[in-house]
């Protein structure tokens, strides 16, 4: 029998969306939760007891949409080490799982190989798509020109073959379904359908990046598991488009990851009051404001995403959120790229934006935990606090259901548990 850890004297918010359980303790063994029960006094040989001092224990958070592209020119070993350091930074922020939606297969695969026998207790878990599927020369090649980060499919047969080639190497599939309908750089609709079919045959979910309502309709029709990104409305003053999308996503059980944080960054790039707000909300430090403002990228145009259109998209996404919530859409939390803040902070900003837009704090926690696990079909093993689940958790000293900022502000973090291993937060 291996060493047991008991975290005692906590309120458990288990990530399922159910009511919190006060005066509880959780038992952990071999990296998994074994029991959630009333706080007791049992001790025994081989049992380590950690006093949670009336804190709040929730599942470790998930970053549901990011890109961890290593720096060009680094050697392979350096890239793996750097990736591991990035994942350690996530864990320090209470984020125990990271989903990479499009990235370098070799580096992510090498990291996985390294962790095959011993799960890393000092870094977040990584699940990844490998290269994204897109059209010939499709987005995001205009951004990085790196053909190793994508699979370009011009027809259904090629698309199917490429999904099968990646079969044993990746955790889920990411498609970019963006661009003028019928344009050569847009993934053909038949290719999208073939990708979803092949992925589902192999038990993988398919997450689809979209731009418009029509893209969403076609992606849902193809069988997409999750729609990535809020859409660009035809008429920003008309919320009936959002109502239609909400009904479609709710009735089909399709997950929805609006990635508000990235559109806020692109839409408000160059706006110094944006940075001041980030500092006020502890997303960046006060000292970073001037440094970020002086970067050439701050205020510079971003390919494929004109600032005005992106700001409209952000605001429409925010206004749509209560409609999505009321319709019963399963909203998941992911931030996409972090331009003006750290990657972990980008997810925390997304949580704040979701809550500010009207998602109740309990639903925001579900969005960052259980629904992210469900969207990549891992929920039977990780994402909630329940017996048998991987013991990834976050201990706070204040109630995140009372105020989402208790989750966002770093000062409330007491400890992180990763695969059963507890590390106290450092101030
Ligand atoms: Zn992305």
Coordinates of N, CA and C in Angstrom, one line a residue, residues 7 10 25 27 80 91 119 134 165-166 188 196 200 204 232 255 269 274 285 326 338 340 393 413:
X7 N -6.5 15.6 2.5 CA -6.7 17.0 2.6 C -7.9 17.3 3.4
X10 N -11.9 21.2 4.4 CA -12.1 22.1 3.2 C -13.6 22.0 2.7
X25 N -13.3 16.2 3.7 CA -11.9 15.9 3.4 C -11.8 15.0 2.2
X27 N -9.5 12.0 0.3 CA -8.3 11.1 0.4 C -7.8 10.8 -1.0
X80 N 12.0 20.9 -25.6 CA 11.2 20.0 -24.7 C 11.4 20.6 -23.3
X91 N 1.1 25.2 -13.8 CA 0.7 24.5 -12.5 C 0.8 25.5 -11.4
X119 N 4.4 10.2 -14.3 CA 3.7 11.5 -14.6 C 4.4 12.6 -13.9
X134 N -6.2 22.4 -42.1 CA -6.6 23.6 -42.7 C -6.7 23.4 -44.2
X165 N -3.2 8.8 -40.3 CA -1.7 8.9 -40.1 C -1.4 9.3 -38.6
X166 N -2.2 10.2 -38.1 CA -1.9 10.8 -36.8 C -2.5 10.0 -35.7
X188 N -12.1 22.4 -47.5 CA -13.4 22.1 -48.2 C -14.4 21.5 -47.2
X196 N -14.0 14.6 -39.5 CA -14.8 14.3 -38.3 C -15.2 12.8 -38.3
X200 N -13.9 10.4 -35.4 CA -14.9 9.7 -34.5 C -14.7 8.2 -34.6
X204 N -11.7 9.9 -31.3 CA -11.2 11.2 -31.0 C -12.3 12.3 -31.2
X232 N -18.0 36.1 -35.9 CA -18.1 37.4 -36.4 C -19.6 37.6 -36.8
X255 N -20.1 21.6 -27.6 CA -19.4 22.5 -26.7 C -19.1 23.8 -27.4
X269 N -5.6 46.0 -28.6 CA -4.2 46.2 -28.7 C -3.9 47.7 -29.0
X274 N -6.7 49.4 -21.5 CA -6.8 47.9 -21.4 C -5.7 47.4 -20.5
X285 N 1.3 42.5 -13.8 CA 1.8 43.3 -12.7 C 1.8 44.8 -13.1
X326 N -28.4 30.7 -21.2 CA -29.9 30.5 -21.0 C -30.4 29.3 -21.8
X338 N -1.6 34.2 -26.0 CA -1.4 35.2 -25.0 C -0.4 36.2 -25.5
X340 N -0.3 39.7 -24.6 CA 0.1 40.8 -23.7 C 0.0 40.4 -22.2
X393 N -5.8 19.2 -8.3 CA -6.7 20.1 -7.6 C -6.0 21.4 -7.2
X413 N -4.4 31.7 -3.8 CA -4.0 30.3 -4.0 C -3.2 29.8 -2.8

